[in-house]
Coordinates of C-alpha atoms and ligand atoms in Angstrom, one line a residue:
X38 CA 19.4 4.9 -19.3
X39 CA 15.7 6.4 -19.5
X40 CA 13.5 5.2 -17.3
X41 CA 16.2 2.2 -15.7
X42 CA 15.9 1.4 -12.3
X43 CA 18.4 0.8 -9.9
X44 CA 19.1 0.1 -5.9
X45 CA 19.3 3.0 -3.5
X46 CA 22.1 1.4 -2.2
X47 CA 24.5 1.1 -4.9
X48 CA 24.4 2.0 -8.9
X49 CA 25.7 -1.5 -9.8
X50 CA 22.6 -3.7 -10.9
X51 CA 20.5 -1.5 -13.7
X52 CA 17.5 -3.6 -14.4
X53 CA 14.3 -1.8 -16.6
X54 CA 10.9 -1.6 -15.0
X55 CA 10.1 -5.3 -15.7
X56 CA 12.8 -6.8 -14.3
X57 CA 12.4 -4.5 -11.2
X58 CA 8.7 -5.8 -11.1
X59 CA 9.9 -9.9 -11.5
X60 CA 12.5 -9.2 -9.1
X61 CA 10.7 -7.2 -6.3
X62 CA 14.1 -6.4 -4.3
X63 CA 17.6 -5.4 -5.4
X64 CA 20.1 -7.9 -4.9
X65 CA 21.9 -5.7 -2.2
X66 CA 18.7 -5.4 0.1
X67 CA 17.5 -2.3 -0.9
X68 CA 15.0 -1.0 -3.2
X69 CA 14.3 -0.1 -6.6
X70 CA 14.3 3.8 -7.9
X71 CA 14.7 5.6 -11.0
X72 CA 15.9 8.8 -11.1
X73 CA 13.8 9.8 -13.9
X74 CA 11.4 10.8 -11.2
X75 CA 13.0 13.8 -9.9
X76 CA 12.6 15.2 -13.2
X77 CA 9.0 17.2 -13.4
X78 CA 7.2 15.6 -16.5
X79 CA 3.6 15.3 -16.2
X80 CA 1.9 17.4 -18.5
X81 CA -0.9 19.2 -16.2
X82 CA -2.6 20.4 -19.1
X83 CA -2.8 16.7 -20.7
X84 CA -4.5 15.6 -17.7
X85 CA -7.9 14.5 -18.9
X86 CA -10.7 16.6 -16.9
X87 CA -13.8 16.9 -18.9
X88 CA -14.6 13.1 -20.0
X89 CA -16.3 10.9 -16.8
X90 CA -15.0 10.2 -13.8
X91 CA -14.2 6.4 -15.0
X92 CA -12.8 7.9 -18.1
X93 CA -10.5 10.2 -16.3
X94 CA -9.1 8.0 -14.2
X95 CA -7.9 5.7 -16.7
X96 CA -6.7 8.3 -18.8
X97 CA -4.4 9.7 -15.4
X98 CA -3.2 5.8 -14.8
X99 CA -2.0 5.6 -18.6
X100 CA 0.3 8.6 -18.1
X101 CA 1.5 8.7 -14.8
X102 CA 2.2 4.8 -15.6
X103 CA 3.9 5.2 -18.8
X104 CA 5.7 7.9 -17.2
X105 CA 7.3 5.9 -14.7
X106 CA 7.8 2.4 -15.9
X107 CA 8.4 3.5 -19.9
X108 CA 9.5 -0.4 -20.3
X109 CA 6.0 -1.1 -20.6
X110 CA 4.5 -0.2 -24.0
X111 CA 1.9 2.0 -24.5
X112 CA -0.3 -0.6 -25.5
X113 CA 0.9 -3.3 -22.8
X114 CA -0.1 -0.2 -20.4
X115 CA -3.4 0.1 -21.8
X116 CA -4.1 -3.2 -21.7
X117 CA -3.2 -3.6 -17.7
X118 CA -4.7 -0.3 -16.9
X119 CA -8.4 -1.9 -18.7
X120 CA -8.0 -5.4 -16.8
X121 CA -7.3 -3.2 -13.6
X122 CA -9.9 -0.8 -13.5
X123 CA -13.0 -2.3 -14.3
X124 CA -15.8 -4.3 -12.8
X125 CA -14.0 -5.0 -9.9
X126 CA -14.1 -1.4 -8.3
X127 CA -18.0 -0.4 -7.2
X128 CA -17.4 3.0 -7.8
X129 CA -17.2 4.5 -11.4
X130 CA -14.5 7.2 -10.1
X131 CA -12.6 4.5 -8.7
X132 CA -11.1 6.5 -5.9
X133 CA -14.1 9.2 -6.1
X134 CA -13.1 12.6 -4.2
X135 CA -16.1 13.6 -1.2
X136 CA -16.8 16.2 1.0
X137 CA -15.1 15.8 4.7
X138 CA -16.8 18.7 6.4
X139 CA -14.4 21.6 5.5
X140 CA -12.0 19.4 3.6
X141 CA -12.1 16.4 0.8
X142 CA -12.3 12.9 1.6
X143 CA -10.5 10.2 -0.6
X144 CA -12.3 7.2 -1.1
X145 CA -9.5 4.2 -1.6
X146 CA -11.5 1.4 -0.5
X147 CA -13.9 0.8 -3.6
X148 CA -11.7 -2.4 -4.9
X149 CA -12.8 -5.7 -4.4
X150 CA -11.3 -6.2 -0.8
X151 CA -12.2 -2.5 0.7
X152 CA -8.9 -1.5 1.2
X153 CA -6.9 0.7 -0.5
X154 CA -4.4 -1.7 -0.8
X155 CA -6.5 -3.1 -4.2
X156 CA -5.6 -0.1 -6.5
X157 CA -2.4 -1.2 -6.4
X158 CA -2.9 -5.1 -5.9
X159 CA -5.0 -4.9 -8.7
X160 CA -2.6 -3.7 -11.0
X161 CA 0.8 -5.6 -9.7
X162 CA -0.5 -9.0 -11.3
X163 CA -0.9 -7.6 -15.0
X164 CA 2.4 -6.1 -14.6
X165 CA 4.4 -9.5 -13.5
X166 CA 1.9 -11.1 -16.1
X167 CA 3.2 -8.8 -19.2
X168 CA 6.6 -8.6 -17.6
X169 CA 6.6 -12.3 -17.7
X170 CA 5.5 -12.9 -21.3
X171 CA 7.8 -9.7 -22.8
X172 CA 10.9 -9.3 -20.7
X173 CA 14.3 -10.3 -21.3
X174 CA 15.1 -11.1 -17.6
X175 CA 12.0 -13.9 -17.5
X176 CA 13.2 -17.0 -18.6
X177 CA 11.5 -19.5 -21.2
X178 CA 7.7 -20.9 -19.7
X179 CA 9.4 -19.4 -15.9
X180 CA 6.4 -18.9 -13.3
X181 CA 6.7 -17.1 -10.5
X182 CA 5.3 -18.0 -6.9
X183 CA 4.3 -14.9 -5.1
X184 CA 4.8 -15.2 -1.2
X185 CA 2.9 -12.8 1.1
X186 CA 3.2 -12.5 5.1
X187 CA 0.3 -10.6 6.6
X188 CA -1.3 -8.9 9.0
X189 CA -4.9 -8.4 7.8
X190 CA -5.3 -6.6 4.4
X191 CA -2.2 -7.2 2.2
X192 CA -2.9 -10.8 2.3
X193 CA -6.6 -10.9 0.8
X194 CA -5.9 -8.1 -1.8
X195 CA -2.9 -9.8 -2.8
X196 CA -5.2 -13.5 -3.0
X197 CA -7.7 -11.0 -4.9
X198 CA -5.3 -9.6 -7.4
X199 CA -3.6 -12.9 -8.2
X200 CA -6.1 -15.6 -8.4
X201 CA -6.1 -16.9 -11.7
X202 CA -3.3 -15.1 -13.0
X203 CA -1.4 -17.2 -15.9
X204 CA 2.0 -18.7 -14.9
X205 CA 1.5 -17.4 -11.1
X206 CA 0.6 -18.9 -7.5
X207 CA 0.2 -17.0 -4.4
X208 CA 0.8 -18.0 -0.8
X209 CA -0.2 -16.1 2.0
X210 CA 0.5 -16.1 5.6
X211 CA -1.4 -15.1 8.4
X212 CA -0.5 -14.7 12.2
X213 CA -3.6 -17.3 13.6
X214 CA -6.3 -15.7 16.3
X215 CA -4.2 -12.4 15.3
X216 CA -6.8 -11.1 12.2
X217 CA -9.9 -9.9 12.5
X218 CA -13.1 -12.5 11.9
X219 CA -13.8 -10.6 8.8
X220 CA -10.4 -10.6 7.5
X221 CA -9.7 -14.0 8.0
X222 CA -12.7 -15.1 6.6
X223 CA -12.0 -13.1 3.2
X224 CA -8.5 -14.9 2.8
X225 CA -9.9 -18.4 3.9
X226 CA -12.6 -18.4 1.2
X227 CA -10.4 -16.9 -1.6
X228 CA -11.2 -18.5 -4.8
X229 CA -8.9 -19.6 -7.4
X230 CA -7.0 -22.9 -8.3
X231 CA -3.5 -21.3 -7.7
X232 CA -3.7 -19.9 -4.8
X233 CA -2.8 -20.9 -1.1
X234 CA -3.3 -19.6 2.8
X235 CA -2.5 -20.6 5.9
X236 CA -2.4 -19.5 9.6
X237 CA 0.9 -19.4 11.1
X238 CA 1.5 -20.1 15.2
X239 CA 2.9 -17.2 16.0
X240 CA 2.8 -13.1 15.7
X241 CA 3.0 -11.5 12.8
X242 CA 7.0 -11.1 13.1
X243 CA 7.1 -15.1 12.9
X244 CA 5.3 -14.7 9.7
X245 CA 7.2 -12.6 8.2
X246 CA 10.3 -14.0 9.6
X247 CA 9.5 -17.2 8.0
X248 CA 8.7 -15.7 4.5
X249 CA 12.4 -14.4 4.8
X250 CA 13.6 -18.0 5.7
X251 CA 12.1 -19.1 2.6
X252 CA 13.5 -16.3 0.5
X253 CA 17.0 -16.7 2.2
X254 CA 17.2 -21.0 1.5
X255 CA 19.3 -21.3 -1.1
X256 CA 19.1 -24.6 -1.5
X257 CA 14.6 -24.8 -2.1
X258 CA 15.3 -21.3 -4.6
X259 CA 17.9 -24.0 -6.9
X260 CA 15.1 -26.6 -6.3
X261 CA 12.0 -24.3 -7.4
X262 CA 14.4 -23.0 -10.6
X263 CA 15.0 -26.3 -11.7
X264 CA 11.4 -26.8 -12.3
X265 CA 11.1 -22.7 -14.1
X266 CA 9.8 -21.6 -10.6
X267 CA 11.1 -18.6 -8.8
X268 CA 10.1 -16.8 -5.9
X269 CA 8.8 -13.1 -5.9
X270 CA 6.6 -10.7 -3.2
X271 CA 3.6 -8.9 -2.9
X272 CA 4.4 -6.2 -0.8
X273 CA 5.0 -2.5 -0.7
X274 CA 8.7 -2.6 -1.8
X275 CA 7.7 -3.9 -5.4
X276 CA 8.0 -0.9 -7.8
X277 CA 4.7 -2.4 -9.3
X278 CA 2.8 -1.7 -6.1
X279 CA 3.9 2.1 -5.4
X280 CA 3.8 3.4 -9.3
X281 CA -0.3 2.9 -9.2
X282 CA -0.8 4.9 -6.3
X283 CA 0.9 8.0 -7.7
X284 CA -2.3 8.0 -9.9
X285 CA -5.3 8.5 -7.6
X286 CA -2.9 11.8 -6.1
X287 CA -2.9 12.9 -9.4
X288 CA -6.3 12.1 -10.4
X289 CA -7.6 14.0 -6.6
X290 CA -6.1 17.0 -7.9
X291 CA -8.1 16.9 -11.5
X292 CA -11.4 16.2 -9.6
X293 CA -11.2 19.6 -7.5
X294 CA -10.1 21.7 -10.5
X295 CA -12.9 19.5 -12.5
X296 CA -15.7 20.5 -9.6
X297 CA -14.3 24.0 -9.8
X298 CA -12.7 24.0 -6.3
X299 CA -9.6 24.8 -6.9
X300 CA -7.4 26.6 -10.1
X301 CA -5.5 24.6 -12.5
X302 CA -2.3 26.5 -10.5
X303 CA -3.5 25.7 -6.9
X304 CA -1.8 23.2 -4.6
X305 CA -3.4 20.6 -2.6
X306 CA -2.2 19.3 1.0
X307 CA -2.6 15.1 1.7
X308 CA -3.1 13.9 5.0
X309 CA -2.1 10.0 5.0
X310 CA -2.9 7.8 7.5
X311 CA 0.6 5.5 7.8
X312 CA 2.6 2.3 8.1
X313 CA 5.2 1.1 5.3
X314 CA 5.8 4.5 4.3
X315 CA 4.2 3.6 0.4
X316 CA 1.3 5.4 0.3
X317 CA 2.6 8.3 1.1
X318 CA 5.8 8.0 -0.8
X319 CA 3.4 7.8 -3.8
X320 CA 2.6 11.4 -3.3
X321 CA 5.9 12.7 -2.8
X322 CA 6.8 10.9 -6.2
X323 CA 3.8 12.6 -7.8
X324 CA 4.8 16.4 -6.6
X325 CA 8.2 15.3 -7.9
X326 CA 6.3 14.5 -11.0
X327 CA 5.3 17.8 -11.3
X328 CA 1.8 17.8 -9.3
X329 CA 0.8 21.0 -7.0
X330 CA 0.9 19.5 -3.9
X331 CA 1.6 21.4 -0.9
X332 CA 2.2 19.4 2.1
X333 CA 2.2 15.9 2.7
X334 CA 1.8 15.2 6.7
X335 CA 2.4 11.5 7.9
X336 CA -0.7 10.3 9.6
X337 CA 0.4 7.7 12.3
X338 CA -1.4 5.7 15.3
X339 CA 0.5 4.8 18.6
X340 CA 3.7 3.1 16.7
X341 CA 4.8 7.0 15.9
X342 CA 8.1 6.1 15.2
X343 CA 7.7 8.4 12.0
X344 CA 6.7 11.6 14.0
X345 CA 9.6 11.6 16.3
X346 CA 11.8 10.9 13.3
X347 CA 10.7 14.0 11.5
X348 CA 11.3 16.1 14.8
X349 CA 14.4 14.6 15.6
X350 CA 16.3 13.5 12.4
X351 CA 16.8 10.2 14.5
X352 CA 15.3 7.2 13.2
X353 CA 14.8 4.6 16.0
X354 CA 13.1 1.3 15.9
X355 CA 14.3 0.3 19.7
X356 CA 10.5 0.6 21.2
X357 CA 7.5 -1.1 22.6
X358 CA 5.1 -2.7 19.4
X359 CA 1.9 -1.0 20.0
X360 CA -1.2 -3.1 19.4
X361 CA -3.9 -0.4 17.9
X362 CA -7.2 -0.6 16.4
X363 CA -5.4 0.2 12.9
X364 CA -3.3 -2.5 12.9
X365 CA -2.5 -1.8 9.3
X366 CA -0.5 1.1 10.4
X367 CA 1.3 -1.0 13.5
X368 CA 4.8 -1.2 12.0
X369 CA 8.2 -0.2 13.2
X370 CA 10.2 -0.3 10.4
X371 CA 8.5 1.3 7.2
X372 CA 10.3 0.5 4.5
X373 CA 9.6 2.7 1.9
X374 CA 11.5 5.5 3.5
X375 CA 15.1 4.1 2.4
X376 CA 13.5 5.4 -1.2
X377 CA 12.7 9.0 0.4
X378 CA 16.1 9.0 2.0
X379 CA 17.8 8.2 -1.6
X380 CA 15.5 11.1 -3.4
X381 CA 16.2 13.9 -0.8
X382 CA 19.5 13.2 -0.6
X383 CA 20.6 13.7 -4.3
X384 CA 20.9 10.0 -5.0
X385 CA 23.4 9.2 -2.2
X386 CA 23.5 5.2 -2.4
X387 CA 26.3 5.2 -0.4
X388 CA 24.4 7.6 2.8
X389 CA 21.4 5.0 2.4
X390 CA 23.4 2.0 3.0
X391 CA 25.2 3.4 5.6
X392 CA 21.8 4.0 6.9
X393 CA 20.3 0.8 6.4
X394 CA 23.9 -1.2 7.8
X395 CA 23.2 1.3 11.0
X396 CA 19.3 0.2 11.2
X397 CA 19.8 -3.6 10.8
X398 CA 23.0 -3.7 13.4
X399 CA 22.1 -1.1 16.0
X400 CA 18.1 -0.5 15.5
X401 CA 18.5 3.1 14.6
X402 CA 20.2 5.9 12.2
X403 CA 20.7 9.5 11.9
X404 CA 20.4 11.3 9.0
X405 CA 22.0 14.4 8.2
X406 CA 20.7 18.0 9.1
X407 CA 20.5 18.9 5.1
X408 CA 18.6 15.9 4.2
X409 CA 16.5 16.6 6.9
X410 CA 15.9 20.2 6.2
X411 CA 14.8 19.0 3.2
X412 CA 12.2 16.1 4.0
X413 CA 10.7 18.8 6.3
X414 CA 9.9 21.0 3.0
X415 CA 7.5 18.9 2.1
X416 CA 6.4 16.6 5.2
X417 CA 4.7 17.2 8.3
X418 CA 3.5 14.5 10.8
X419 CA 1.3 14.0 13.6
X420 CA -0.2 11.2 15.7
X421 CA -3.5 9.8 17.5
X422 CA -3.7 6.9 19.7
X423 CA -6.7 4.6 19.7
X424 CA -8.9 7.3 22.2
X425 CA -7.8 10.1 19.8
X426 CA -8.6 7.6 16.9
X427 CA -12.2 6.7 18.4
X428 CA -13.3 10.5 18.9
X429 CA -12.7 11.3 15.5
X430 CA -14.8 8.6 14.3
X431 CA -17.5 9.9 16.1
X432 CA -17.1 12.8 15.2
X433 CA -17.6 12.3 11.8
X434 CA -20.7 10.1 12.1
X435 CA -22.0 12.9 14.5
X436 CA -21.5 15.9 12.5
X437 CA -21.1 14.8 9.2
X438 CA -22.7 11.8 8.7
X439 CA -19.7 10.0 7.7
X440 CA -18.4 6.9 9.2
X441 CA -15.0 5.9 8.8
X442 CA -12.5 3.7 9.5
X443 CA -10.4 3.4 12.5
X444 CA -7.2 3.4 10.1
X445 CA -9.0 6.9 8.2
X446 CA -9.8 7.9 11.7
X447 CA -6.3 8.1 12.6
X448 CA -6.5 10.4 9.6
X449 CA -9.2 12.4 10.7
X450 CA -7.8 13.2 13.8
X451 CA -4.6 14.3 12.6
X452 CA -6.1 16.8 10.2
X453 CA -8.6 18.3 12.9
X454 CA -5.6 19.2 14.7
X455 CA -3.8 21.0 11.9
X456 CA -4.3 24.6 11.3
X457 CA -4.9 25.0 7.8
X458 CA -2.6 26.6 5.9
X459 CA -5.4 27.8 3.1
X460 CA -5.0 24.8 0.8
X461 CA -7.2 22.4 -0.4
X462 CA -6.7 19.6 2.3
X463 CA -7.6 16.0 1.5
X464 CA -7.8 13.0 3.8
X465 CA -6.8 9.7 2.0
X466 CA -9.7 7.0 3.9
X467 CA -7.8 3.8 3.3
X468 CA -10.6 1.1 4.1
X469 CA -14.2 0.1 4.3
X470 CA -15.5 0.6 8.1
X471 CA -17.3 -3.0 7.9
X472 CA -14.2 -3.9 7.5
X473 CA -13.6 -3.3 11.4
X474 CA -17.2 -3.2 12.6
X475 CA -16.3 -3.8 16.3
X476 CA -13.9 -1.1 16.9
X477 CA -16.3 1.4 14.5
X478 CA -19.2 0.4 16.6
X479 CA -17.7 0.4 20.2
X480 CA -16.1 4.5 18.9
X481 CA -19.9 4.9 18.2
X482 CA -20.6 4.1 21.9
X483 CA -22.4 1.4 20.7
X484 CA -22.6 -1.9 22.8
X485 CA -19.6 -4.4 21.8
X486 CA -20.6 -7.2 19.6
X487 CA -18.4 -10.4 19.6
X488 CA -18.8 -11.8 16.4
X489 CA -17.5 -10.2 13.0
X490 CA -21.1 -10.5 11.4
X491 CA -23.1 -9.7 14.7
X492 CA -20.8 -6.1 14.6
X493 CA -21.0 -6.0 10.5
X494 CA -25.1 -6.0 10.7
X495 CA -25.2 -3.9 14.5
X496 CA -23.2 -1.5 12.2
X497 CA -25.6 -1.5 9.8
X498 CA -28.8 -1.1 11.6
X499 CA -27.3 1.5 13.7
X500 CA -26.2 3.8 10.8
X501 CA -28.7 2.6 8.0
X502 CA -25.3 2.0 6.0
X503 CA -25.2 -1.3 3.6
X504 CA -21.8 -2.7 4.6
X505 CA -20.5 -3.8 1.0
X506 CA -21.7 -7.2 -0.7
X507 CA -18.6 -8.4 -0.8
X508 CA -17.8 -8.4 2.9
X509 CA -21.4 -9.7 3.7
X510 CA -21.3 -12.7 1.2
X511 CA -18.2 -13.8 3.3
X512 CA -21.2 -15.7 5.8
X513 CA -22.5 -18.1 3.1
X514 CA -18.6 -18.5 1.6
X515 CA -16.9 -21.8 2.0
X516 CA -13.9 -22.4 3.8
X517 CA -11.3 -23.4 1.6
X518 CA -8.3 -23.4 3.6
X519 CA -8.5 -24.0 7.5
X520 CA -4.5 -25.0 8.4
X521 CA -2.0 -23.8 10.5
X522 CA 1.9 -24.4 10.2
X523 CA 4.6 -23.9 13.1
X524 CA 6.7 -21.1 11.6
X525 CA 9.4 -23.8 11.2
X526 CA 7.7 -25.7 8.6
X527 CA 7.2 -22.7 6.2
X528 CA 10.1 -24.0 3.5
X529 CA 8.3 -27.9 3.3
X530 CA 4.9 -25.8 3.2
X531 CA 5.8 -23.6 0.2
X532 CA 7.7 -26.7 -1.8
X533 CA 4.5 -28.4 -1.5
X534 CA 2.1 -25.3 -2.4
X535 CA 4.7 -24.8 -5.7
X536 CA 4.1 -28.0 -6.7
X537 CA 0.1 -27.7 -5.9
X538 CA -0.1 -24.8 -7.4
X539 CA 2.1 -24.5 -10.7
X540 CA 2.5 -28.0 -11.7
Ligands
PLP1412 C1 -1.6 -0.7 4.5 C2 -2.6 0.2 5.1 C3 -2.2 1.5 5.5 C4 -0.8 2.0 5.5 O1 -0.3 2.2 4.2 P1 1.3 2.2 4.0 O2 1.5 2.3 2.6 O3 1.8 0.9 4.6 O4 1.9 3.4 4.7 C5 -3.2 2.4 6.0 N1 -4.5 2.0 6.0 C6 -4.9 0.7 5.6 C7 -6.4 0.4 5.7 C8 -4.0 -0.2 5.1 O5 -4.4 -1.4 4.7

């Protein structure tokens, strides 16, 4: 069974990596794993770390990839890791490691959209692509219809990542007047002739909400298949989405022992700013892997359901939504834990679904001292709300000349409040700060600008910073698609896009 996956709830349905990747979620509701994970495999002393940055990190992506979806060939890995990693990241590192006063500084937001969120987004297309042209479970000329609900930076990485991908169509939601100006803008203007966005009237819950009514109607899925069409998803539960963030962890590490700051034996703490729970997971799978990492502490903003769940063992999503100046990180239930939950436990399926039933009927779950004791080995979690968030932004700009992100500012704080335990500490910075130019400049004390591109260029005179091209081309870009659906029309709207789209 090398390298099969399976559900954390149940043993039944063993699909390989590709199948995982076309399929997204296990039939039962919960999520793909492989056990082969828990195994410690990665060759430290393989690792490149004398060639160039660029080099490098391609080199880390074809092991830690081949590693942990081995359905893929060598060369089929290759191939996606080239199309991933090239042109469309502005740095040559890719994720380039930087001094954070004491501490390191992970850059994530290079990719063509500033947010992390592209190292993976970049990636998940080649994988369906290959998956689709090579695997057994893809039918005969089948294309797949990608369906994203989001709110702010999923959306436009996912648009990035799958515009003119062969034998694919993307259609993304987005809660209306709930985005920021530049965020909507960049999904709005996304080129491509299979791809498709609209505003929803509602929150972000109806969004999502109505991408699960689509997924759920039976009767549009036997529609969609008779025409070689079948729905799939974007977001962080897809195996193909967490397996390329292992990498930059990995490829952190070799740039400290590269720069000489740490020994080849030496263990390095992450500090993660966090929502779904998939970033960080990434990291736990790569110490699992066989990494030196110490600790892993779960960064999160005023939604801290996380933190009180470490302390207490109680998971409980029965609170007041929190709207916060990271609103990428303003999420009550982060999904990516069931996969924690399955790893610490020894592979109890039958303790996750229990879990999960407990979750979805009563809103909470407890999980056992032992597993608990074990989770804390490695985690450790603290939390800032938005004034917390706001001083640690200036404080950055003010003594180290950096400027950051509300999302890395959670982050930031976080880690100034941690005593160090004399490891390495890095701080993952998730996203461009023009990305959010209002909330950066008003943490600034600077006056409050209304307008996305008024804050994006007050930004930049204030802190002689170039906010990236790609977010100040977004002024002279077209608007491609300017609609807005009542959550109730979402099936008709996505029947239509399929046949827009992939006909
Ligand atoms: C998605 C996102 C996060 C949270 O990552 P998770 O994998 O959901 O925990 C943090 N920061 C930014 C900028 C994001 O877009």
């Amino acid at each position: 069974m090398a390298g099969n996956y399976h559900s954390t709830r149940g043993m039944d349905d063993v699909v390989d990596a590709k199948a995982a990747i076309l399929e997204g979620l296990a039939k039962d509701g919960g999520l793909f794993v492989s056990d082969e994970v828990l195994e410690e495999r990665l060759d430290l002393d393989a690792l490149g770390l004398e060639a160039s940055s660029t080099v490098d990190y391609l080199t880390h992506a074809r092991q830690v990839l081949s590693l942990l979806i081995p359905a893929y060939t060598p060369e089929e890995i290759y191939r996606a890791v080239a199309a991933a990693y090239g042109e469309s990241f502005s740095d040559p590192a890719i994720t380039p490691l930087t001094p954070f006063g004491d501490d390191w500084r992970l850059e994530l937001f290079h990719g063509p959209t500033c947010a992390f969120k592209d190292v993976a987004l970049q990636m998940l297309p080649r994988l369906v692509e290959i998956a689709l042209a090579t695997s057994a479970a893809a039918r005969e000329g089948e294309r797949v219809l990608i369906l994203t609900a989001t709110s702010g930076d999923t959306g436009k990485a996912a648009l990035a990542g799958f515009a003119d991908v062969d034998r694919t169509g993307i259609v993304v939601f987005y809660p209306e007047g709930l985005v920021s100006d530049v965020q909507r803008l960049q999904m709005v203007t996304q080129p491509g002739k299979n791809v498709g966005v609209t505003a929803i009237a509602g929150t972000f819950d109806d969004s999502q909400t109505a991408v699960k009514r689509v997924f759920a109607d039976r009767a549009l899925e036997a529609r969609l298949a008779a025409r070689g069409i079948v729905l799939s998803s974007a977001n962080s539960i897809n195996v193909g989405r967490l397996v390329p963030q292992v990498v930059y962890y990995v490829d952190a590490w070799c740039q400290l022992v590269r720069a000489g700051k740490i020994e080849r034996t030496e263990a390095v703490d992450f500090f993660v700013p966090t929502g779904n729970f998939g970033d960080i997971l990434a990291g736990y799978l790569a110490k699992r892997l066989g990494l030196p990492v110490g600790r892993l502490c779960i960064c999160s903003n005023a939604n801290d359901v996380l933190v009180d769940f470490l302390a207490t063992g109680v998971y409980d999503r029965r609170r007041e939504f929190k709207k916060s100046i990271s609103p990428s990180m303003d999420i009550l239930v982060s999904s990516n834990l069931e996969r924690l939950l399955y790893f610490e436990s020894d592979g109890d399926c039958e303790l996750v679904a229990r879990l999960m039933a407990d979750l979805a009927e009563k809103g909470c779950y407890t999980v056992p001292e032992r597993v608990m004791a074990r989770i804390r080995e490695t985690f450790t979690a603290g939390r800032a709300d938005d004034d917390a968030t706001r001083a640690a932004i200036k404080r950055a700009w003010e003594e180290d000349g950096i400027l950051i992100d509300p999302h890395t500012g959670v982050g930031a704080s976080v880690l100034a409040a941690s005593e160090p335990e004399g490891r390495a500490r890095v701080l993952l910075s998730t996203a461009s700060p023009f990305k959010f130019p209002a909330d950066v400049l008003r943490a600034l004390g600077a006056p409050e600008e209304r307008s996305g591109f008024a804050a994006m260029d007050a930004l930049a005179r204030l802190t002689g910073q170039e906010p990236p091209a790609q977010l100040a081309a977004l002024i002279d870009a077209p608007v491609r698609f300017d609609g807005t659906i009542a959550p109730d029309d979402a099936v008709s709207f996505v029947e239509a896009e399929a046949e827009r789209l992939l006909s």
